[in-house]
CSV table of C-alpha atoms and ligand atoms in Angstrom, one decimal:
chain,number,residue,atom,x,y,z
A,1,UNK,CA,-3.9,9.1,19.6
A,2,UNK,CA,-5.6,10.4,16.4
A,3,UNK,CA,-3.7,8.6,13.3
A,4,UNK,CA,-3.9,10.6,9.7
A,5,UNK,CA,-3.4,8.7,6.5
A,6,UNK,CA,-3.3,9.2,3.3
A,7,UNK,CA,-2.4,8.6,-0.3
A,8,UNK,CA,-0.2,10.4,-2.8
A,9,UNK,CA,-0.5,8.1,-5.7
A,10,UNK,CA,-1.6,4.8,-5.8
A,11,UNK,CA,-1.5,2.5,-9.2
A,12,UNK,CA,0.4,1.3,-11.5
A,13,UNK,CA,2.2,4.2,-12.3
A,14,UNK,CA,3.3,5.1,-8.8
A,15,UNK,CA,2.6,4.6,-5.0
A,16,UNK,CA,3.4,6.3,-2.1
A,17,UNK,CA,1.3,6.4,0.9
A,18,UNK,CA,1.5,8.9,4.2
A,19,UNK,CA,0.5,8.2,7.8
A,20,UNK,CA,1.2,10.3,10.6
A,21,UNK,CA,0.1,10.9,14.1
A,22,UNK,CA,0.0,14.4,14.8
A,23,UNK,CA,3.5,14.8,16.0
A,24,UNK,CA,5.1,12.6,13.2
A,25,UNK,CA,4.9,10.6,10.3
A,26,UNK,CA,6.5,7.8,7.8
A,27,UNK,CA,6.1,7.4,4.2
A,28,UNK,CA,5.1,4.0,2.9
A,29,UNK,CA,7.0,3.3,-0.8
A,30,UNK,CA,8.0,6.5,-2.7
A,31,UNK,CA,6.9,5.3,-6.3
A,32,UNK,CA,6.6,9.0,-7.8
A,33,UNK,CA,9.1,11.3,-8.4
A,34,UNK,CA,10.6,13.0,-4.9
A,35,UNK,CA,9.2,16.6,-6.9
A,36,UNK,CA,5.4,15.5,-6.7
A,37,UNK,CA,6.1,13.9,-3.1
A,38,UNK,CA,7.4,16.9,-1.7
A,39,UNK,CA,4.4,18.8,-3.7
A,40,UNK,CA,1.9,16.8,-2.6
A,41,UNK,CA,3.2,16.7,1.0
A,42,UNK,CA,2.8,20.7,1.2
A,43,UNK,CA,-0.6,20.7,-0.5
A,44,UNK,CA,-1.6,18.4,2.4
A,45,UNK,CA,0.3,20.7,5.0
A,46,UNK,CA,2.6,17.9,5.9
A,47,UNK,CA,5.6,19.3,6.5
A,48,UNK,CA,8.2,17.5,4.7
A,49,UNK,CA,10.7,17.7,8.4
A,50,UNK,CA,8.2,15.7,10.3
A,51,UNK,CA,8.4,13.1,8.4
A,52,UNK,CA,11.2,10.2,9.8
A,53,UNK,CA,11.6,7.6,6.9
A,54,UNK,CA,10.2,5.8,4.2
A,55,UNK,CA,9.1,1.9,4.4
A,56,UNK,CA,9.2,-0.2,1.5
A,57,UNK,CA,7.4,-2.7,-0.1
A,58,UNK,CA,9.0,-3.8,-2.8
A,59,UNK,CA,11.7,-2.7,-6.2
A,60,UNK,CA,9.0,-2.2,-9.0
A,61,UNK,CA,9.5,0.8,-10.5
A,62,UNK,CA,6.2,2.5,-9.3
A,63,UNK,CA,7.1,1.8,-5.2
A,64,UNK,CA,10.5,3.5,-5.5
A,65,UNK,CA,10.9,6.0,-8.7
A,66,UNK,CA,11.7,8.4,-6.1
A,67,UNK,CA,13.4,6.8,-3.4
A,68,UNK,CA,16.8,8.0,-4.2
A,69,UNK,CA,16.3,11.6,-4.4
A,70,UNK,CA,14.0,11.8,-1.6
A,71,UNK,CA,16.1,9.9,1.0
A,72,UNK,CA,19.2,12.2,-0.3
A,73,UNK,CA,17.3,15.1,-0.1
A,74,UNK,CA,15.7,15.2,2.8
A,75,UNK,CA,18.8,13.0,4.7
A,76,UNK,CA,15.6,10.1,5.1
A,77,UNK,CA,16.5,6.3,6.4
A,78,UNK,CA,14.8,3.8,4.2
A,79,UNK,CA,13.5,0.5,6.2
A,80,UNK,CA,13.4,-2.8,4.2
A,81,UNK,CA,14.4,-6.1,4.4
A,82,UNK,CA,17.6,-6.9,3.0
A,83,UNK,CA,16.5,-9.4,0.0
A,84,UNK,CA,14.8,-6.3,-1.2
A,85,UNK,CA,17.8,-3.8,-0.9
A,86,UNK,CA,19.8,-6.2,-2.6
A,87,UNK,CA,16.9,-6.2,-5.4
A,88,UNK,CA,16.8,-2.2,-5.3
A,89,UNK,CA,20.5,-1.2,-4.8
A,90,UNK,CA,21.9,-1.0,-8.8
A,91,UNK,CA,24.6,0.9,-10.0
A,92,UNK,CA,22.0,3.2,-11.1
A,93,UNK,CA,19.7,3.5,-8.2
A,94,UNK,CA,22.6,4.0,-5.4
A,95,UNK,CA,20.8,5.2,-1.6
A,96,UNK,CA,23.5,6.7,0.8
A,97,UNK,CA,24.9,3.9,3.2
A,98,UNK,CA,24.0,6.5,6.0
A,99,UNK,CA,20.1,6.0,5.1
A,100,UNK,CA,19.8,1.9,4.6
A,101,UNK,CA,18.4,0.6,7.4
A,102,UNK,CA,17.7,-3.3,7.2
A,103,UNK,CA,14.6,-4.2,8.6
A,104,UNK,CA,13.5,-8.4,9.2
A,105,UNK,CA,10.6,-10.1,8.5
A,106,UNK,CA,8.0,-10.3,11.6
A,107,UNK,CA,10.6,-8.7,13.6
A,108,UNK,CA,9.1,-5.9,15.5
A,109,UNK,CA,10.8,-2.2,14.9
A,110,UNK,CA,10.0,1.5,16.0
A,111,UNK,CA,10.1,4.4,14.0
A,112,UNK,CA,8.2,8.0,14.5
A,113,UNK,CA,6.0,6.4,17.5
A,114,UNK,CA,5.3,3.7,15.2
A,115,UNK,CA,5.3,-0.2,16.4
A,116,UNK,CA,6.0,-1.5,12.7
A,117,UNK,CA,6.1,-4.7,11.6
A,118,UNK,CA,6.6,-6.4,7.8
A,119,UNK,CA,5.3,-9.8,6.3
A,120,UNK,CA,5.6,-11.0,3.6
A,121,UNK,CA,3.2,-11.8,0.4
A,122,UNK,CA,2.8,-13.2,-2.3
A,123,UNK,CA,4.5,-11.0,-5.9
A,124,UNK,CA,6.4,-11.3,-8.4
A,125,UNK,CA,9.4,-9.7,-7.2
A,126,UNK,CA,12.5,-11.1,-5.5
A,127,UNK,CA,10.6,-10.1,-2.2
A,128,UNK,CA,7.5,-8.1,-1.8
A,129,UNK,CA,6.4,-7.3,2.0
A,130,UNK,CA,3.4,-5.6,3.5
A,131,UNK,CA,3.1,-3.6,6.7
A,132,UNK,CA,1.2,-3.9,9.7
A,133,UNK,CA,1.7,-0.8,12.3
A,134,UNK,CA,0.7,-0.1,15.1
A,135,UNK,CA,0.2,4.0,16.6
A,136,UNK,CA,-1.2,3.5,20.6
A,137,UNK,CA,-4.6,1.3,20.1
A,138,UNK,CA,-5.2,1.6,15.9
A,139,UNK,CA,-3.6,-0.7,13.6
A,140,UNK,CA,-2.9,-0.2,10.5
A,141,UNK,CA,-1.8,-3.0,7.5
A,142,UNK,CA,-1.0,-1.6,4.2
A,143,UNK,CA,-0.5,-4.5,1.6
A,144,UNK,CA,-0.5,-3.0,-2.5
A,145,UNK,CA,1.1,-5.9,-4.8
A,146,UNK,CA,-0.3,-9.2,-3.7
A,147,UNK,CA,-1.2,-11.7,-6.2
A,148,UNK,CA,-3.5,-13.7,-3.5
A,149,UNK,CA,-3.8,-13.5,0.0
A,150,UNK,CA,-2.5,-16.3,2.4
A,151,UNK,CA,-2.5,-16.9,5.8
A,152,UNK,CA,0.0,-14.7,7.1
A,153,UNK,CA,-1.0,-11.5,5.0
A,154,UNK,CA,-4.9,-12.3,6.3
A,155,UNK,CA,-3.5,-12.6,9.8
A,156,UNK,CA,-2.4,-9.0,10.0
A,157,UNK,CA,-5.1,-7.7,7.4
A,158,UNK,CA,-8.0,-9.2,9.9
A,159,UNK,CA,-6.0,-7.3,12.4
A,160,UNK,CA,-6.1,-3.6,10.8
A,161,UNK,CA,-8.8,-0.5,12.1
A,162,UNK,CA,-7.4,0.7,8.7
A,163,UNK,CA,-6.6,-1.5,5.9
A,164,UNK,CA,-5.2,-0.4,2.4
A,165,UNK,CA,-5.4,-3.4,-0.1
A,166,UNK,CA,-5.3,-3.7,-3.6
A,167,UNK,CA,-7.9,-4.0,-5.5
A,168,UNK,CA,-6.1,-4.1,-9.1
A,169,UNK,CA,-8.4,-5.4,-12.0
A,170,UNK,CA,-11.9,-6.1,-13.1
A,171,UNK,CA,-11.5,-9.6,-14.0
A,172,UNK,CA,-14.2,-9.2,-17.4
A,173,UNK,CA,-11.9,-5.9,-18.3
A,174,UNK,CA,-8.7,-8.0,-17.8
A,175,UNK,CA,-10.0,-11.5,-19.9
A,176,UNK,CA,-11.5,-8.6,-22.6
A,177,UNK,CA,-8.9,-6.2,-22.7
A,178,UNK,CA,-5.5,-5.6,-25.2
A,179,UNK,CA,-2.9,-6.6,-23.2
A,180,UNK,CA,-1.0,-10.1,-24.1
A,181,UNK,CA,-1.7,-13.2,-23.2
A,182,UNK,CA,1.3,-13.6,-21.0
A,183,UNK,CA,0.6,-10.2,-19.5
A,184,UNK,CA,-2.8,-11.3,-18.7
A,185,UNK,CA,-1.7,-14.6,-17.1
A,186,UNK,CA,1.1,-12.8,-14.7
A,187,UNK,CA,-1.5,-10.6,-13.8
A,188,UNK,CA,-3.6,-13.0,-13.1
A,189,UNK,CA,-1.5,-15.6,-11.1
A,190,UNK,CA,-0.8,-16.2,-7.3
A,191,UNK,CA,2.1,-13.7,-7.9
A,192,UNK,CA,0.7,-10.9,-9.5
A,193,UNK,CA,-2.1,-8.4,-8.3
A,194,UNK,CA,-6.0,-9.1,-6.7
A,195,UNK,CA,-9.2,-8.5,-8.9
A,196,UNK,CA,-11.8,-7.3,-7.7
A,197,UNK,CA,-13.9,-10.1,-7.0
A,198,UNK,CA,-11.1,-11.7,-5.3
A,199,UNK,CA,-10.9,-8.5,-2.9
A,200,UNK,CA,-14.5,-8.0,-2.2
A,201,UNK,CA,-15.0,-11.5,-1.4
A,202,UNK,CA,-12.0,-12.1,0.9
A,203,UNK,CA,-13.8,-8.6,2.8
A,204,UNK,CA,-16.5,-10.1,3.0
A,205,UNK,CA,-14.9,-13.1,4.7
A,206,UNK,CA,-13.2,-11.0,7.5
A,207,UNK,CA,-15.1,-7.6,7.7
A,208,UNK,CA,-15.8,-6.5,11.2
A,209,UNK,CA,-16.4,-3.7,13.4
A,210,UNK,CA,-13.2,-3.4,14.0
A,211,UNK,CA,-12.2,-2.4,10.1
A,212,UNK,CA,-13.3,0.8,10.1
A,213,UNK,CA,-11.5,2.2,7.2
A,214,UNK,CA,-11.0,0.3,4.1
A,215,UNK,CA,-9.2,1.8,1.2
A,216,UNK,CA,-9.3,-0.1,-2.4
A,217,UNK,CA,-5.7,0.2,-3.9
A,218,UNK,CA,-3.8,-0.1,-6.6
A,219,UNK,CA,-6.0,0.5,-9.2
A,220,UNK,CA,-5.1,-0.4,-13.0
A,221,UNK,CA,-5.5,2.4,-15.2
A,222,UNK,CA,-6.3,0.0,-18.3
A,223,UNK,CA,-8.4,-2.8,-16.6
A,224,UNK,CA,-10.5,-1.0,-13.8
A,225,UNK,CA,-12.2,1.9,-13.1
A,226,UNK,CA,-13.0,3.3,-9.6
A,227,UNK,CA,-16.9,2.6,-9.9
A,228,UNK,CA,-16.2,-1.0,-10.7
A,229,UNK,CA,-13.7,-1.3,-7.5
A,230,UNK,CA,-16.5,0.0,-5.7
A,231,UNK,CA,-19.1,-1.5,-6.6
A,232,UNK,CA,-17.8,-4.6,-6.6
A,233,UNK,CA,-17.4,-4.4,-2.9
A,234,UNK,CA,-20.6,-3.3,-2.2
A,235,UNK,CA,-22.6,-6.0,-4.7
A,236,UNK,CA,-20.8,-8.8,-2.8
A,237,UNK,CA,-21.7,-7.3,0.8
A,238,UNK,CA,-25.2,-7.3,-0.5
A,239,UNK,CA,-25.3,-10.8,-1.4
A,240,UNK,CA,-23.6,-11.7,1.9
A,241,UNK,CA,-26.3,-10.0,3.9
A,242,UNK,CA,-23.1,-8.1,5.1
A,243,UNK,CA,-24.2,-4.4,6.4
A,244,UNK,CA,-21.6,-1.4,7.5
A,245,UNK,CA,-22.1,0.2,10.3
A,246,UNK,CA,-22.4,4.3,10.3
A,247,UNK,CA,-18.7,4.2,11.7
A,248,UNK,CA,-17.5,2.0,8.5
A,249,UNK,CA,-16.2,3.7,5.1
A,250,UNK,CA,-14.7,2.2,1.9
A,251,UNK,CA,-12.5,4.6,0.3
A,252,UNK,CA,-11.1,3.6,-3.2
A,253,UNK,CA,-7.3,5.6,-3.4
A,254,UNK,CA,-6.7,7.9,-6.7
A,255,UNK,CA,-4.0,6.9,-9.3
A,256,UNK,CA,-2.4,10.1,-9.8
A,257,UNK,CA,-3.4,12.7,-7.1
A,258,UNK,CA,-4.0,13.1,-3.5
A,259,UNK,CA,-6.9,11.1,-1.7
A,260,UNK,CA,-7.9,13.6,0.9
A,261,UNK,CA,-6.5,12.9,4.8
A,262,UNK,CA,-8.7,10.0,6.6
A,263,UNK,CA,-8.5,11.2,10.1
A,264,UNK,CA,-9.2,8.2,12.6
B,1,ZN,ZN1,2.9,-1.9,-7.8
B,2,ZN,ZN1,4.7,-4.8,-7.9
């Protein structure tokens, strides 16, 4: 079975990430308004019917902005864990009781061909999860908010043919940069997000043949910049001696547009 991904927006100011496999497809996070996801979808040609619900990762503003309006829209469940609705559900953000579906922590569920399973990491939110799934024989673990990575999120990240991880902040830009000191520590801590260094070096720990695809995540828009992402990965692979094989790609994910489909 041929898997397509890809991503809609990833960053601080929204995320929302599509996989599908030919037949039909989920949505990971809907962190953009449901106007530019439905856009974006039809740019794509993914037709907005095929798709069969929308997993989520956590309640910051940039993983559910649209969550509402596209569940009610388009009649979609919404699979989370129910710490997180309980963080999500306000009495302004309200998600018809017909479209909650309540999901459990390294339970196993099935959704649009999809085996799914969540874990949990390690972010400053009442819960944060990340997703490992599963379409025939390629695995998949999506994990965007993580402020470092422990055993159970390297478990099913080691495990992944296609691994989207942040990759939030050049740590120079971040120590250098305007934002406060406080700002800079949460950002900074076990709870917030992964620099770069931190990433590239955990790759290099756990790259093998079997990571094909590897797409850098997240991005900030004030303390990174694509090249740096990228680069960092590849100065640490150098120093490790660590060489990708013709088969291997590292993708870094745009912040406000489409990143084309990654067919694998
Ligand atoms: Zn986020
Ligand atoms: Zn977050």
């Amino acid at each position: 079975m041929e898997l397509n991904f890809c991503s809609l927006s990833s960053g601080s100011s929204g995320n929302c990430y599509y996989l599908g496999n030919g037949l039909h497809g989920i949505l990971i996070d809907a962190g953009i308004s449901a106007t530019s996801i439905s856009k974006f979808l039809k740019e794509m040609d993914i037709l907005i019917h095929s798709i069969e619900g929308i997993l989520v990762t956590h309640n910051h503003i940039d993983h559910v902005r649209g969550l509402e309006v596209l569940s009610r829209k388009f009649n979609l469940p919404v699979f989370t864990t129910n710490k997180i609705w309980e963080s999500i559900l306000t009495p302004k953000k309200k998600i018809s009781p017909d479209s909650i579906r309540e999901i459990h922590l390294k339970q196993e569920f099935h959704l649009a061909g999809f085996d799914i399973e969540a874990f949990p990491v390690c972010h400053d939110a009442p819960e944060t999860i990340g997703f490992h799934i599963c379409g025939g024989e390629k695995k998949i673990t999506i994990t965007t908010d993580l402020g470092h990575i422990c055993n159970t999120s390297a478990h099913y990240i080691k495990a992944a043919n296609l691994l989207v991880i942040e990759s939030n902040y050049d740590e120079q830009m971040l120590i250098q940069g305007k934002y406060p000191e406080f700002l800079k520590a949460r950002i900074n801590s076990d709870n917030g997000h992964l620099g770069n260094h931190q990433t590239s070096s955990f790759l290099a720990d756990v790259i093998s043949e079997n990571l094909i695809n590897i797409c850098l995540a997240h991005l900030s828009q004030n303390n990174n910049t694509p090249e740096l992402a990228l680069n960092t990965v590849y100065k640490t692979f150098l120093d490790r001696g660590i060489i990708l094989n013709g088969n291997q790609h590292i993708y870094v994910l745009n912040r406000n547009v489409p990143t084309g489909m990654i067919r694998f």
